[in-house]
XYZ file of C-alpha atoms in Angstrom:
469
model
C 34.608 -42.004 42.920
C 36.480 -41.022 39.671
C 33.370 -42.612 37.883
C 30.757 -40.700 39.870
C 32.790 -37.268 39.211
C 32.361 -38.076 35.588
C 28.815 -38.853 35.320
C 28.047 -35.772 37.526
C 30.680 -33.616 34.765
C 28.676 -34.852 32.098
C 25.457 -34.035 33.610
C 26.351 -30.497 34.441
C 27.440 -30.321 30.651
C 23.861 -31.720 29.908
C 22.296 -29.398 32.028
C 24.344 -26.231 30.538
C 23.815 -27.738 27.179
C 20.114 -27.668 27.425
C 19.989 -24.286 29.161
C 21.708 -22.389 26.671
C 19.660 -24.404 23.795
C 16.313 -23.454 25.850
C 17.408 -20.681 27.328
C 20.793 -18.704 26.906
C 20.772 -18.785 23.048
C 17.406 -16.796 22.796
C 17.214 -13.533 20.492
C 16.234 -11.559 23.157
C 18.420 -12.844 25.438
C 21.195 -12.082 22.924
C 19.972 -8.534 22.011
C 19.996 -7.609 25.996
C 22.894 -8.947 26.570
C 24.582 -6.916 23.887
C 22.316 -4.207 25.266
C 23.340 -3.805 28.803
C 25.611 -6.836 29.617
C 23.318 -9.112 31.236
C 19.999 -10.874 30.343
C 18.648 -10.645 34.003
C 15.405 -8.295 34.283
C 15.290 -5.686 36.875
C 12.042 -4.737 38.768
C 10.992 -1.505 37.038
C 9.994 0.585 39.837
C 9.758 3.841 37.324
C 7.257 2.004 35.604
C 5.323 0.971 38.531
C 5.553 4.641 39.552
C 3.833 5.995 35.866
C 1.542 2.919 35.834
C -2.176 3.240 35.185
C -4.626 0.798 36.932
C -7.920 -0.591 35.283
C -10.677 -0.060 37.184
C -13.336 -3.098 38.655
C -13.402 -6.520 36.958
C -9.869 -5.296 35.392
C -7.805 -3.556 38.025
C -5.612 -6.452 37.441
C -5.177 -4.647 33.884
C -1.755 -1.973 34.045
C 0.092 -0.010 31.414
C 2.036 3.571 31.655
C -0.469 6.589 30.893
C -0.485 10.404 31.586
C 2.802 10.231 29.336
C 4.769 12.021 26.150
C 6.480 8.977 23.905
C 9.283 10.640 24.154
C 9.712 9.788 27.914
C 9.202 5.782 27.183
C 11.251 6.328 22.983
C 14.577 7.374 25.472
C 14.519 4.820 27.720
C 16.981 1.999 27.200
C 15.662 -1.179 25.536
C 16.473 -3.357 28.565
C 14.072 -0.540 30.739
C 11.445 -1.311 28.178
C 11.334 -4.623 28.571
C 11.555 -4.554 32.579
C 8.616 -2.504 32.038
C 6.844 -4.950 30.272
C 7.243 -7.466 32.877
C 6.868 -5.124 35.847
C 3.223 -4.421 34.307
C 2.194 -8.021 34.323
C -1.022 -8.723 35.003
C -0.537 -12.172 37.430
C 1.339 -9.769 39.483
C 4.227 -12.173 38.739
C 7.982 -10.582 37.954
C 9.994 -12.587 35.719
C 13.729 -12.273 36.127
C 14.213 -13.812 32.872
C 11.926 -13.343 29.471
C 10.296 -16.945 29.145
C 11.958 -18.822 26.482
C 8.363 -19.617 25.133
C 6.148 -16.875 24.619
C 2.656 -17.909 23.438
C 0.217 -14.980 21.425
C -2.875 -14.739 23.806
C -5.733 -16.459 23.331
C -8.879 -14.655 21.676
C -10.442 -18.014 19.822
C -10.008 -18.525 15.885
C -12.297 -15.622 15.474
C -10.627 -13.242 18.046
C -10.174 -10.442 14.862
C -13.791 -9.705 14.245
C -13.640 -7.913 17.823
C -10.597 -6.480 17.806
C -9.142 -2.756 18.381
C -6.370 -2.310 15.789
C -3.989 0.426 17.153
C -1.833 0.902 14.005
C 1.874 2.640 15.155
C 3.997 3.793 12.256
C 7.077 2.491 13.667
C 9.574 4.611 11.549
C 8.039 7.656 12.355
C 9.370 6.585 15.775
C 12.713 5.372 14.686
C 16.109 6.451 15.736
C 16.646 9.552 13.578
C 20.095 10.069 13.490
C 21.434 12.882 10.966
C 20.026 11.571 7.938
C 20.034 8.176 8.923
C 16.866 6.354 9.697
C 17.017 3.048 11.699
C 15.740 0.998 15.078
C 11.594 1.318 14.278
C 10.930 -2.513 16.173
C 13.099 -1.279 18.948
C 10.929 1.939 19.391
C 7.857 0.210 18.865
C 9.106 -2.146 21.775
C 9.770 0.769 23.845
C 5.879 2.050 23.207
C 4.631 -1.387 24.290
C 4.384 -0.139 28.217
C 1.857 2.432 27.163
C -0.242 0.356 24.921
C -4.030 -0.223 26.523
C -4.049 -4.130 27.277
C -6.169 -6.212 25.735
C -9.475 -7.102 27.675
C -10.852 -9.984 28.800
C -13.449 -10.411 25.442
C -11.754 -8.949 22.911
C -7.929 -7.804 22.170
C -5.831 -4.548 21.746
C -3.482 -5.505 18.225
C -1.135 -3.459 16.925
C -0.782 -2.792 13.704
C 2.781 -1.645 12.429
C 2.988 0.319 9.438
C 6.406 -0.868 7.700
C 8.206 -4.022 7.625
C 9.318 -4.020 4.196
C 11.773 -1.202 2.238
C 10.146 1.779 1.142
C 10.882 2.205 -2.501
C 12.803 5.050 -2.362
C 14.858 6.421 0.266
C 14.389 3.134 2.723
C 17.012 4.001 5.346
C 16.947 7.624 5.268
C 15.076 10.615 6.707
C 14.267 13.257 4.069
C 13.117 16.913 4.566
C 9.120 16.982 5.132
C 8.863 18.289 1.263
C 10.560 15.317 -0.209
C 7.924 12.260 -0.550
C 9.222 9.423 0.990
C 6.179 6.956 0.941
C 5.205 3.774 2.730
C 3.090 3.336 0.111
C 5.054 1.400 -1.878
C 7.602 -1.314 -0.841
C 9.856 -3.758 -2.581
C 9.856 -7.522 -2.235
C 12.687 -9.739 -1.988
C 15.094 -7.300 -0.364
C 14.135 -8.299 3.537
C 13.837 -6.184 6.378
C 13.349 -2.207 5.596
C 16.781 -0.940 7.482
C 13.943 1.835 8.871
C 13.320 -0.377 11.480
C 15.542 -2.944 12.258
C 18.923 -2.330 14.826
C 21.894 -2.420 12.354
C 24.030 -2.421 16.022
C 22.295 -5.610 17.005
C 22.283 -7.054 13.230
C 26.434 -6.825 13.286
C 26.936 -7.491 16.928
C 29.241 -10.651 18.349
C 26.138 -12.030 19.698
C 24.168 -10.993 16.250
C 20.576 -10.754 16.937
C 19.154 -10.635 12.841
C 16.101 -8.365 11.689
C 13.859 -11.276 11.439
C 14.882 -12.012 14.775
C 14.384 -8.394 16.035
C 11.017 -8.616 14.519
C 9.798 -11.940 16.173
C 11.562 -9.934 19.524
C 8.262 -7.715 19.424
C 6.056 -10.020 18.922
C 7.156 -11.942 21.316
C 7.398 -8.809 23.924
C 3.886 -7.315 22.830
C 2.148 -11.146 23.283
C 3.509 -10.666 27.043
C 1.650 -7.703 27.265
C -1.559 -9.716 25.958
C -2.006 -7.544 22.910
C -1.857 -9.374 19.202
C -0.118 -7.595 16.618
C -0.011 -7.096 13.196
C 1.277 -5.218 9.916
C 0.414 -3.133 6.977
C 0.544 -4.226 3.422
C -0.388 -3.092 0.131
C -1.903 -4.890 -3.107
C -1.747 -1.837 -5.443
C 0.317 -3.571 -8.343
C 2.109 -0.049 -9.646
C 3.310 0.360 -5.543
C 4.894 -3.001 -5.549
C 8.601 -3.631 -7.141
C 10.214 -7.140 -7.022
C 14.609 -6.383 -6.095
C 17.273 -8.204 -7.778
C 20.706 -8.957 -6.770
C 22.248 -6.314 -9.744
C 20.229 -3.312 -8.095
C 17.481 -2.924 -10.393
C 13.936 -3.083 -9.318
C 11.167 -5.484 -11.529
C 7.497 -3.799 -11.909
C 5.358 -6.154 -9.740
C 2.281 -7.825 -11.684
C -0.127 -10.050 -10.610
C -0.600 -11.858 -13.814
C 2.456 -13.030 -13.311
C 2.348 -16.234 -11.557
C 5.913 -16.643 -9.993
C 4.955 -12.726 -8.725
C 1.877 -13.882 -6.870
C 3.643 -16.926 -5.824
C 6.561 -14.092 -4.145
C 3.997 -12.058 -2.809
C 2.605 -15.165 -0.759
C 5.833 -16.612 0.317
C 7.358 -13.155 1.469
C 3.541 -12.590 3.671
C 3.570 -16.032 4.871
C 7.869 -15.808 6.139
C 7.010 -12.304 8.025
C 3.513 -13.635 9.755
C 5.976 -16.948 10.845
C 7.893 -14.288 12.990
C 4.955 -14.305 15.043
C 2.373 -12.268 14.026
C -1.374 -12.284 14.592
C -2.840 -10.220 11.996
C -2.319 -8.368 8.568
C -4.246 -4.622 7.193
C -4.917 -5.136 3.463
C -4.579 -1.837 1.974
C -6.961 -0.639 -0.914
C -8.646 -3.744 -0.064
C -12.189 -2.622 -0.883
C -11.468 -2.018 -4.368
C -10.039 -5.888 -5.136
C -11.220 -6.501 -8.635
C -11.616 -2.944 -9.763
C -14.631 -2.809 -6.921
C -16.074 0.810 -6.508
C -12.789 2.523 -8.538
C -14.290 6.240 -7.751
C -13.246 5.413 -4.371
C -10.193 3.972 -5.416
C -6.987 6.276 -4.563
C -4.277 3.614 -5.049
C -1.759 2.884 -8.411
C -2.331 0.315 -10.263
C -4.631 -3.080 -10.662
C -5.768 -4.851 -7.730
C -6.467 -8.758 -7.567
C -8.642 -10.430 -9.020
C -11.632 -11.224 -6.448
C -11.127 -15.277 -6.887
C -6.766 -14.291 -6.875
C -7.337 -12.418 -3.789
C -9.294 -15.458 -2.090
C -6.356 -17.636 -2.912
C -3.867 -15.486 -1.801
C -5.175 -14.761 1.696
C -5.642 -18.968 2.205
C -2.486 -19.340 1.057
C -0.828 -16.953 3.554
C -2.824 -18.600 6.252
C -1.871 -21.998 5.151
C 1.732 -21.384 4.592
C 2.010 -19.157 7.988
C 0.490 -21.831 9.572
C -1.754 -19.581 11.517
C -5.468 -20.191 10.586
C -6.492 -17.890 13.040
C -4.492 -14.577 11.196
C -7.015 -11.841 10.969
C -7.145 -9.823 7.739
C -8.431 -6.178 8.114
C -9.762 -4.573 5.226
C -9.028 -1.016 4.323
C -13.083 0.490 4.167
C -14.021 -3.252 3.371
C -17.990 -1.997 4.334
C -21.348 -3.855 5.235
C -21.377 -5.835 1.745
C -20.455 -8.618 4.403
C -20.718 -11.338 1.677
C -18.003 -9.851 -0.787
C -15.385 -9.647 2.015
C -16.265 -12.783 4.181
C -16.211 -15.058 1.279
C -13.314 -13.046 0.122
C -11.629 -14.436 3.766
C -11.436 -11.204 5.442
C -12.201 -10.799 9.247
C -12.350 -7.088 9.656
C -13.471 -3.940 7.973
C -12.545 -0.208 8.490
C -14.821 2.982 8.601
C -17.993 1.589 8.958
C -20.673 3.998 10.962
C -20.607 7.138 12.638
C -18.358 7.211 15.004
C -19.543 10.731 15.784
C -22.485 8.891 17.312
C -22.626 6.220 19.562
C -25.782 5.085 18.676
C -25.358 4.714 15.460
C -22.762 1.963 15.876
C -24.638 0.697 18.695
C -27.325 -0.208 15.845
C -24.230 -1.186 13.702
C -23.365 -3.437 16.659
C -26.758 -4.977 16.640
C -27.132 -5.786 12.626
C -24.333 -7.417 12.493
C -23.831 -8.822 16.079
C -24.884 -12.570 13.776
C -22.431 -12.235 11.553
C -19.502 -13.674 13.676
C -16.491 -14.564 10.944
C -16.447 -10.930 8.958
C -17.877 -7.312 10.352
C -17.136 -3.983 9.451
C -16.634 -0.984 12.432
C -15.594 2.325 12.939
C -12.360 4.031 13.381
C -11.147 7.176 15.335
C -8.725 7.635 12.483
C -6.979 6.254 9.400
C -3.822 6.577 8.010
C -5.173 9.483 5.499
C -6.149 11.313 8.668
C -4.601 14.866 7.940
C -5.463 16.078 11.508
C -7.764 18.878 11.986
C -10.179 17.031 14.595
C -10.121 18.459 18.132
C -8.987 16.027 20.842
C -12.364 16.201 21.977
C -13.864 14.546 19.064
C -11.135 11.976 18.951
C -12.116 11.240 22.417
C -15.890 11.419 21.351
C -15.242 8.385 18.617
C -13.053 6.280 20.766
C -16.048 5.899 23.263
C -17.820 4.746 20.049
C -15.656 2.240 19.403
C -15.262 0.708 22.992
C -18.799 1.129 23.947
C -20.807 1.020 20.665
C -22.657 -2.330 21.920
C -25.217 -4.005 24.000
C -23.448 -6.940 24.877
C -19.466 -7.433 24.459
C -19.602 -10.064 22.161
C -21.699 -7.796 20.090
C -18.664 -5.600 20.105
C -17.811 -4.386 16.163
C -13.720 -4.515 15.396
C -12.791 -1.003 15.403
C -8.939 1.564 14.260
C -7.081 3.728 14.947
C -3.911 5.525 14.768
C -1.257 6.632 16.971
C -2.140 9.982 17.042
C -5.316 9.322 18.467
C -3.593 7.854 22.031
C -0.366 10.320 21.753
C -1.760 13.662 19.960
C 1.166 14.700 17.224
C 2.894 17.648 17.010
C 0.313 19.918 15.218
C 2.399 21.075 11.919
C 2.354 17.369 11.084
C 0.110 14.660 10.513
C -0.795 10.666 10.052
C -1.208 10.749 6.481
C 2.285 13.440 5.924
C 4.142 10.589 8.175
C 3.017 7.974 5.924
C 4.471 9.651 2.969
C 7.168 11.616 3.882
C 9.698 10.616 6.317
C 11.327 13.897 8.118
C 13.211 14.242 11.188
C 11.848 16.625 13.893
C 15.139 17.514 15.796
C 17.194 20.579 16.447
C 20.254 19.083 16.734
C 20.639 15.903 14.912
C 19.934 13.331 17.839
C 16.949 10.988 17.701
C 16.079 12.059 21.286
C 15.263 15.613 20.213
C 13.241 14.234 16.851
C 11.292 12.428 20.069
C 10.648 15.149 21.370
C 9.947 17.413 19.070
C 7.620 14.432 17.470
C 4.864 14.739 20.008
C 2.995 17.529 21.432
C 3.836 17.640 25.018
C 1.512 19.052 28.407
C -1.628 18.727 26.254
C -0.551 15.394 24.534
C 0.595 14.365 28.199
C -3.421 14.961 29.426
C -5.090 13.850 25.971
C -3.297 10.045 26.719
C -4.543 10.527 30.003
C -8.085 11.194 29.471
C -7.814 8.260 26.325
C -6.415 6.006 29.204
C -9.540 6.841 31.066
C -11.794 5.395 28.875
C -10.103 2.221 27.817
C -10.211 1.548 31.865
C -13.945 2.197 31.840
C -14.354 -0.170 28.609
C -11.725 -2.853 30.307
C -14.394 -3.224 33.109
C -17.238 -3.431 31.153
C -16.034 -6.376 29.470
């Protein structure tokens, strides 16, 4: 009997060993645990309440619409990812996140189809004083409200930081003082605009890479692929070293190429599906009347090396590369390894990217599209015409697969306050509230009844361009 209670003893230790190994020990089990006590999901009936059905073929298809960001940015963490779960499309509620969380499957090629929604996740950060922290967990919080993917082609979003800013990474600034994501420093980690220093330093420490491969994770439960901004403008890259100075970045310098690939490849391993090449038209000193970055750009044959390299040393041969106004010189950036271009027709005019759609519906590994908006957008377009190019890019086809990739920006599904802008948020970093809590900067971020029936009428169409394909 003695020998029979110890057998069973070990296998309960077995058991609890392989739980917490499978199970228990998982980042995001950690981070809601430290959240709210307890790793068990709740069914979400507020988000069943705000949820917004596809229509047809894809009523299966839910996410929260008719909405102001700041109702989802002060919700708890652990609400956001109930959310997520309570919007699943089996229908199934998981109790527990799954300790195995696979990026949906689009094929190898699944980027030349895409809709890039790019979120500038420390615009949306906890803005506290003059503090600046918590962008992933924000951008988690915005998942709910995200259009899902559909069944031929996926949503991905795009996130605008991972890496420090160059100057004043950490910090809000007044909207006069530039504080621009358009230029970053390598070896220096995580920007601490985004990541949870609470979660970083907590007993159960959940780590910024960690927080990081948490959205992923979260946003590939939705079914959307996700991705990040980067930039290849040598004069808006520094190298950081241990005694606080910063190295100019050049990519004749081998061992700084050689950085540049290792840092891209460790980021994509956290679980990311795709990357938007900044100024990447202009590799090789391509079209430099156009060109609005600082500094040299690639080589062509440097920049084909370093995009296989990142796929090879990510491991992920499907990672889609998106490249800023890469046009219809579809030889250049296919052979260049690019899936993806931006601004490509008039997406004033349906038709004109239905015949877009049509030229290029052969070319299946690289095509160019249109966009609602960039990152220089300085507003100025009525939500009208935002809604006019959106139905370009979800309905600018014959035939799904014809479907051209197409971007946008946040503002374009959750209309900005109008004194601000994409482009001012990308290079300066200010904080929006009255009182010095991040829940007024949320508020005070977006505009509010009209922003509330703008995301409604924006959810309207992606549910009519869900069902058609």
């Amino acid at each position: 009997m003695e020998e029979i209670k110890t057998i069973q003893q070990d296998y309960n230790e077995l058991v609890s060993d392989l739980y917490k190994k499978r199970f228990w020990d998982t980042p995001v089990n950690r981070m809601l645990r430290t959240a709210s006590g307890s790793e068990i999901l709740n069914y979400d009936l507020w988000a069943k309440q705000h949820a917004y059905h596809g229509i047809g073929d894809a009523s299966e298809k839910k996410w929260i619409a008719k909405i102001t960001p700041h109702e989802l940015l002060t919700r708890t963490v652990k609400q956001a990812v109930e959310a997520i779960f309570t919007l699943s499309e089996s229908g199934k509620f998981h109790r527990y996140v799954p300790a195995n969380i696979q990026s949906p499957d689009f094929g190898d090629k699944w980027g030349r189809n895409a809709n890039y929604i790019e979120i500038n996740n420390r615009t949306i950060a906890k803005m506290k004083d003059n503090r600046c922290s918590d962008g992933i967990l924000s951008a988690i919080k915005l998942l709910p409200a995200i259009p899902p993917s559909a069944k031929k082609w996926a949503n991905c979003v795009i996130l605008s930081q991972i890496f420090p800013n160059i100057y004043g990474d950490g910090y809000n600034k007044p909207a006069w003082e530039e504080n621009s994501l358009y230029g970053i420093k390598l070896n220096s980690g995580i920007s601490e605009n985004i990541y949870s220093k609470e979660f970083a330093g907590a007993e159960e420490a959940v780590s910024p890479q960690e927080q990081i491969k948490i959205f992923n994770d979260l946003a590939h439960a939705r079914g959307l692929k996700t991705g990040f901004r980067t930039l290849i403008s040598e004069d808006q890259l520094k190298i950081s070293h241990s005694d606080s100075h910063d190295e100019p970045f050049h990519w004749s310098n081998k061992e700084h190429e050689n950085l540049y690939i290792e840092e891209t490849a460790e980021i994509v391993k956290l679980g990311f599906d795709a990357i938007f090449i900044d100024s990447a038209k202009h590799v090789n000193g391509y079209e430099p009347h156009f060109y609005t970055g600082v500094g040299a750009t690639p080589d062509y044959e440097q920049m084909q090396y370093i995009i296989f390299m990142i796929r090879k040393k990510s491991g992920n041969e499907a990672l889609s590369f998106i490249g800023e106004r890469c046009d219809h010189n579809i030889s250049r950036y296919k052979e260049m390894g690019l899936t993806a271009g931006t601004a490509w027709g008039d997406a004033n005019n349906i038709n004109d990217i239905k015949y877009w759609s049509d030229v290029l519906k052969y070319s299946r590994d690289y095509a160019p599209g249109p966009e609602v908006s960039n990152d220089n957008d300085e507003g100025g377009a009525t939500y009208d015409e935002r809604l006019n190019k959106l139905r370009s890019c979800l309905f600018g086809f014959e035939y799904p697969s014809d479907k051209l990739p197409s971007f946008m920006q946040m503002h374009d599904l959750f209309p900005l306050r109008y004194d601000t802008n994409t482009h001012s948020l990308m290079m300066t970093n200010p904080s929006f509230s009255t009182d010095s809590t991040p829940e007024s900067h949320w508020y005070n971020l977006f505009t509010h009844e009209d922003g509330e029936w703008q995301n409604h009428r924006a959810a309207e169409i992606f549910a009519y361009a869900l069902n058609s394909s």
